[in-house]
mmCIF file of C-alpha atoms in Angstrom:
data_model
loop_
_atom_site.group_PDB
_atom_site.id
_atom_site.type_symbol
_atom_site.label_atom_id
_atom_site.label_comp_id
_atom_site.label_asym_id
_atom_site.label_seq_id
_atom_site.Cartn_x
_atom_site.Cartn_y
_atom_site.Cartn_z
ATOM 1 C CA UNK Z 1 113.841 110.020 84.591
ATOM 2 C CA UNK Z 2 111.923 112.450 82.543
ATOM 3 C CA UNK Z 3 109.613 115.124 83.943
ATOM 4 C CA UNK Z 4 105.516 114.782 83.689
ATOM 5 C CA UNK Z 5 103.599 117.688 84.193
ATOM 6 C CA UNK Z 6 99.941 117.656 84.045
ATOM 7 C CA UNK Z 7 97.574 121.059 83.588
ATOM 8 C CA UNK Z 8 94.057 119.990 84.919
ATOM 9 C CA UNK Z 9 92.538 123.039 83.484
ATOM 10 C CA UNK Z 10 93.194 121.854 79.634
ATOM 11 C CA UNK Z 11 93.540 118.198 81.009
ATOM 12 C CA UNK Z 12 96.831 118.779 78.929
ATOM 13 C CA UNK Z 13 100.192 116.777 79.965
ATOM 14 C CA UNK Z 14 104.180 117.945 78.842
ATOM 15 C CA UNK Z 15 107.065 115.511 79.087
ATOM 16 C CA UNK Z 16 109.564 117.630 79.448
ATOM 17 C CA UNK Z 17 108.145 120.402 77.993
ATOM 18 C CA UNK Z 18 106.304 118.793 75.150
ATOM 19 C CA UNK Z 19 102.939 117.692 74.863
ATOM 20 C CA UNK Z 20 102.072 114.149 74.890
ATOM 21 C CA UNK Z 21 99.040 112.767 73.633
ATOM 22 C CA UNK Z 22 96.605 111.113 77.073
ATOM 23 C CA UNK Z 23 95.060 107.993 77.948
ATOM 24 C CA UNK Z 24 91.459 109.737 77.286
ATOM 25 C CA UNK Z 25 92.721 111.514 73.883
ATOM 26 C CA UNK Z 26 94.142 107.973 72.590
ATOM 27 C CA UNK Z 27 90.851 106.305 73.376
ATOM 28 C CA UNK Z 28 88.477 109.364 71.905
ATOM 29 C CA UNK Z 29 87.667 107.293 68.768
ATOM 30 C CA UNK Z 30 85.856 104.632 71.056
ATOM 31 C CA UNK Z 31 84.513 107.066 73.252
ATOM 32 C CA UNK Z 32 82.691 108.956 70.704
ATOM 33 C CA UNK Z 33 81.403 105.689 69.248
ATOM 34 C CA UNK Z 34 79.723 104.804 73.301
ATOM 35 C CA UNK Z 35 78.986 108.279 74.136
ATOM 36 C CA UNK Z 36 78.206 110.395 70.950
ATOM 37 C CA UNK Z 37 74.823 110.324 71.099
ATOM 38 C CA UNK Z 38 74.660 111.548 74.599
ATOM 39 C CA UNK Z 39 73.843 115.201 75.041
ATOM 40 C CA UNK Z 40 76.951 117.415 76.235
ATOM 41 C CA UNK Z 41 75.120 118.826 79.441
ATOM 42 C CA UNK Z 42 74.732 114.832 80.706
ATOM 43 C CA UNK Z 43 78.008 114.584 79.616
ATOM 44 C CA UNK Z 44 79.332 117.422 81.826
ATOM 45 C CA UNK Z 45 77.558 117.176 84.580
ATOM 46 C CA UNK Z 46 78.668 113.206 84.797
ATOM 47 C CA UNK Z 47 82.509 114.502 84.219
ATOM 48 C CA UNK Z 48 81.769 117.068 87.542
ATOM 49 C CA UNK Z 49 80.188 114.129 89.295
ATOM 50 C CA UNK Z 50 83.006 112.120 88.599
ATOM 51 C CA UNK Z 51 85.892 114.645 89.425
ATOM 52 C CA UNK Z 52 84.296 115.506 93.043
ATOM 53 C CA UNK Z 53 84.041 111.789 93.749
ATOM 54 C CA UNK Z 54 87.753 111.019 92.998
ATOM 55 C CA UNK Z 55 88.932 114.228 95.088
ATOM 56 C CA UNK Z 56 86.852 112.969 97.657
ATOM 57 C CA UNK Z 57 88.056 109.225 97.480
ATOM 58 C CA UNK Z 58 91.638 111.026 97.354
ATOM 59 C CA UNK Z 59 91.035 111.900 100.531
ATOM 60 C CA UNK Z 60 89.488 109.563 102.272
ATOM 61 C CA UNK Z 61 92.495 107.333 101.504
ATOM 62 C CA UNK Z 62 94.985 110.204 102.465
ATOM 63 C CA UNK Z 63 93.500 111.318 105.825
ATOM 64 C CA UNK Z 64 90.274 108.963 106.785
ATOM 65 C CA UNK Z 65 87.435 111.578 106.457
ATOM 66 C CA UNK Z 66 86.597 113.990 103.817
ATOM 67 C CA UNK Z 67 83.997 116.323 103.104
ATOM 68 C CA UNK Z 68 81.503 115.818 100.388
ATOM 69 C CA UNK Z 69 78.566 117.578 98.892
ATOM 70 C CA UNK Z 70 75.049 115.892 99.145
ATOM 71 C CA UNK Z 71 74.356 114.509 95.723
ATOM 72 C CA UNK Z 72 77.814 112.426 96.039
ATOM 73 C CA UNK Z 73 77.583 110.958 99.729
ATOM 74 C CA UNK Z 74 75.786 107.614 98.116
ATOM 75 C CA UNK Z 75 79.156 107.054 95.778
ATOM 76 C CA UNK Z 76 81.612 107.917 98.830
ATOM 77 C CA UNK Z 77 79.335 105.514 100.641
ATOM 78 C CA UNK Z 78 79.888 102.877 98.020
ATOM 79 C CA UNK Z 79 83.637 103.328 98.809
ATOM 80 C CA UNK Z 80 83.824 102.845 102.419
ATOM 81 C CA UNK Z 81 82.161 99.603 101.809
ATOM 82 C CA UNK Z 82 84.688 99.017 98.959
ATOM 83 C CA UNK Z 83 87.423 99.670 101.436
ATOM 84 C CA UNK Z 84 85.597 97.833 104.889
ATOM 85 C CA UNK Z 85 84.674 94.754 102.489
ATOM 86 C CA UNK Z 86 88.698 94.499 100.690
ATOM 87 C CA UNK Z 87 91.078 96.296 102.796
ATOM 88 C CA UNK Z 88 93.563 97.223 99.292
ATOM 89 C CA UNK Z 89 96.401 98.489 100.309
ATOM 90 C CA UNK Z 90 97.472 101.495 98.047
ATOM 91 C CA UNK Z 91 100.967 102.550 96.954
ATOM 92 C CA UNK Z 92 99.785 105.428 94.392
ATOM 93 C CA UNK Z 93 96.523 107.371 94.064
ATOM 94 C CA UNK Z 94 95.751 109.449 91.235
ATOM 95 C CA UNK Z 95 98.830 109.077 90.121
ATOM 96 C CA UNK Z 96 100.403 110.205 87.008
ATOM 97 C CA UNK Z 97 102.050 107.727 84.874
ATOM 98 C CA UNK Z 98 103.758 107.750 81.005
ATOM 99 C CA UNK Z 99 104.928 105.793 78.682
ATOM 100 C CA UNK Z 100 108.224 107.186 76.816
ATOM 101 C CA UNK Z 101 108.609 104.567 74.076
ATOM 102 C CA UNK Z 102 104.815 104.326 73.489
ATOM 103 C CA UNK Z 103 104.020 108.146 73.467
ATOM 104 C CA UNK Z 104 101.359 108.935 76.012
ATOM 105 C CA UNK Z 105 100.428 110.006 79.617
ATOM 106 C CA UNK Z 106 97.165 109.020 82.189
ATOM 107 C CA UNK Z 107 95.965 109.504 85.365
ATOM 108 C CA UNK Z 108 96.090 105.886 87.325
ATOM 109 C CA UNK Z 109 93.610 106.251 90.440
ATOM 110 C CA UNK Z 110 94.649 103.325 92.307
ATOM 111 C CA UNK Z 111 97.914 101.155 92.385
ATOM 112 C CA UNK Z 112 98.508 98.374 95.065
ATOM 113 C CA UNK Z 113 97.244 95.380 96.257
ATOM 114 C CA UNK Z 114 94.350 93.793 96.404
ATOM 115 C CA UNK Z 115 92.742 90.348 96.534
ATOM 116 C CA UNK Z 116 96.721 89.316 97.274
ATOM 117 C CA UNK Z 117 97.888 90.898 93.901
ATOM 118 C CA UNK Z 118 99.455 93.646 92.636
ATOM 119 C CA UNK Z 119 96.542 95.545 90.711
ATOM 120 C CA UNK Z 120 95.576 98.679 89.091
ATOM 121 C CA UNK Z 121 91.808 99.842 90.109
ATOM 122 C CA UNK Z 122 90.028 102.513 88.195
ATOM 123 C CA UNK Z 123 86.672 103.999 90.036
ATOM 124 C CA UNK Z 124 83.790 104.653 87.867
ATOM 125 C CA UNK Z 125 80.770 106.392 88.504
ATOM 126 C CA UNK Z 126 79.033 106.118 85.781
ATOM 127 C CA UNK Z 127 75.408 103.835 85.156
ATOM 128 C CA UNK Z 128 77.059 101.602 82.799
ATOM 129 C CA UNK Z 129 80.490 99.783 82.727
ATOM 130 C CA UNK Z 130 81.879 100.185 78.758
ATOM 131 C CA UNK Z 131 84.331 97.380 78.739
ATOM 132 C CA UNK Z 132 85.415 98.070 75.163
ATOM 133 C CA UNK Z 133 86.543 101.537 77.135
ATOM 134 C CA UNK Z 134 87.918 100.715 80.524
ATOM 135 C CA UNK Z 135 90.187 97.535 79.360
ATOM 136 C CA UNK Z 136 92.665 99.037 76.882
ATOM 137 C CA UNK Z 137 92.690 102.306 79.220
ATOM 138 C CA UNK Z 138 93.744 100.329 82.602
ATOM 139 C CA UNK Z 139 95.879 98.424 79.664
ATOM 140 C CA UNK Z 140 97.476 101.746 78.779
ATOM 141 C CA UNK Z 141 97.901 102.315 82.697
ATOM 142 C CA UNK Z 142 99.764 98.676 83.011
ATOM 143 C CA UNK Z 143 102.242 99.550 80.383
ATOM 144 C CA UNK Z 144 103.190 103.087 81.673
ATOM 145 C CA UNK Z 145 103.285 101.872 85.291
ATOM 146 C CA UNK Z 146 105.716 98.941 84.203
ATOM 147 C CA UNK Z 147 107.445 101.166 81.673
ATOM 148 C CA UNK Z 148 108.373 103.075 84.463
ATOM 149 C CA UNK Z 149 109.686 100.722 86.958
ATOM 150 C CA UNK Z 150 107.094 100.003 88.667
ATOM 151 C CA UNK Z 151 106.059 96.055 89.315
ATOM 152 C CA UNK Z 152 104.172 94.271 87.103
ATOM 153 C CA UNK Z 153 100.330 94.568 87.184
ATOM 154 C CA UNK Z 154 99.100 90.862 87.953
ATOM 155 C CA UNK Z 155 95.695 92.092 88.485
ATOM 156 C CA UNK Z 156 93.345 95.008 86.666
ATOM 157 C CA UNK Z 157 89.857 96.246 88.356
ATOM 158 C CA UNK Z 158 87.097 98.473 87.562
ATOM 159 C CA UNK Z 159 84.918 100.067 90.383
ATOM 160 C CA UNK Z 160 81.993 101.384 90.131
ATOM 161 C CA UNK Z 161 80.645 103.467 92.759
ATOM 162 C CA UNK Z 162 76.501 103.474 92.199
ATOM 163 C CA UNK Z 163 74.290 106.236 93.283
ATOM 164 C CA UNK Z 164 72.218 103.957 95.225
ATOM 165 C CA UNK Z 165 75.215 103.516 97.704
ATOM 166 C CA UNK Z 166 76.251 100.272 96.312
ATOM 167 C CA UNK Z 167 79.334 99.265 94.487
ATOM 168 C CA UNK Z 168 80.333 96.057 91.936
ATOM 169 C CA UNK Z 169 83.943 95.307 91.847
ATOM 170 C CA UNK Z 170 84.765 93.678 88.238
ATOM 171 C CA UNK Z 171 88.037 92.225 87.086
ATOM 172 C CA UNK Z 172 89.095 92.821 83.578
ATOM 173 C CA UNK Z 173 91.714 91.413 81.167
ATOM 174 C CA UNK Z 174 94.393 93.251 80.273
ATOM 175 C CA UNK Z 175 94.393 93.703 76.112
ATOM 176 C CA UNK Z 176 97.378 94.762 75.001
ATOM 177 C CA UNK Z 177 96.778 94.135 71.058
ATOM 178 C CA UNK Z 178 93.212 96.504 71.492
ATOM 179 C CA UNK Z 179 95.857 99.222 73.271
ATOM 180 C CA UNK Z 180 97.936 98.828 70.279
ATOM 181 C CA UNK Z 181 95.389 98.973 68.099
ATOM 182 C CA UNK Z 182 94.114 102.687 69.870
ATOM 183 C CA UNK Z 183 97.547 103.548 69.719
ATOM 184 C CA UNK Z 184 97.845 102.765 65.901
ATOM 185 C CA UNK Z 185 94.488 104.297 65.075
ATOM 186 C CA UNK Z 186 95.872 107.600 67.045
ATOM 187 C CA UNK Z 187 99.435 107.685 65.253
ATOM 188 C CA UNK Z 188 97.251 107.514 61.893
ATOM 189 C CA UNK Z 189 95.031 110.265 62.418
ATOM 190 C CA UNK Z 190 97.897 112.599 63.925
ATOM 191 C CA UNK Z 191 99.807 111.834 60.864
ATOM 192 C CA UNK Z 192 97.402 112.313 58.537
ATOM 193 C CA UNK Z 193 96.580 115.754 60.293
ATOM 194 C CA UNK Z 194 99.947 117.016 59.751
ATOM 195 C CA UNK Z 195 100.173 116.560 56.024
#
């Protein structure tokens, strides 16, 4: 099995030793078209919200307890009911996953099961849910967690964790033509960039 390594600080990830193109990198074209008119300081402080809610979720499910800062106790609040009201059972957190044939790395946050089915959950924080987002990247996830052995996905989830303590669970179809079609779009432009 090949070797993933993942560099947080560049958000950067080598297959042995090369760089490989990520989940959020594959899916930029999209993203720019839902979030380019958003000013960058929303846009980082959301990405910090986010990141301290998944470490803290990280731990939670490792340990039981974690320590959180103020301004995210409502979204880590929003998980313990997640977890009280469903009971998943995890195998991987925040797991790293790749797909050789395909070309590309991500980030899975949850793998296991849930509602009786083998499922990959992603945990949002943000306001709105961007379907045309979240369902080819927990598509991409599928295909690099089955590429890799794992069992098959039956089930994909997004969470979202709302600042008013809440949560909404939402099922989502998996698209593998629309993950193609990302995957296509990216191969183009890289191609075209090396000429």
């Amino acid at each position: 099995m090949a070797t993933l390594a993942f560099y947080d600080d560049r958000h950067l990830y080598e297959l042995d030793g090369v760089k490989i193109p990520s989940v959020s990198e594959v899916l930029r074209f999209g993203s720019r078209e839902v979030y380019g008119t958003v000013d960058q300081y929303t846009l980082d402080n959301a990405a910090d919200r986010g990141t301290r809610v998944h470490a803290a979720c990280e731990a939670l499910d490792a340990t039981g307890a974690c320590e959180v800062e103020e301004d995210i106790v409502p979204y880590i609040s929003a998980y313990k009911s997640f977890l009280a009201d469903h009971g998943p059972q995890w195998v991987a957190t925040e797991r790293a996953v790749y797909h050789m044939d395909k070309w590309y790395a991500g980030r899975l946050d949850r793998y296991g099961m849930l509602r009786g089915k083998n499922c990959i959950l992603d945990i949002k924080t943000t306001s709105k849910i961007e379907k045309r987002l979240i369902v080819p990247q927990l598509t991409a996830y599928a295909q690099a967690w089955e590429a890799m052995g794992g069992a098959p996905v039956q089930s994909l989830y997004v969470l979202q964790l709302r600042k008013d303590g809440t949560y909404k669970l939402r099922s989502m179809d998996r698209d593998d033509a629309l993950w193609g079609a990302y995957l296509r779009l990216h191969a183009s432009f890289k191609k075209r960039n090396e000429r």
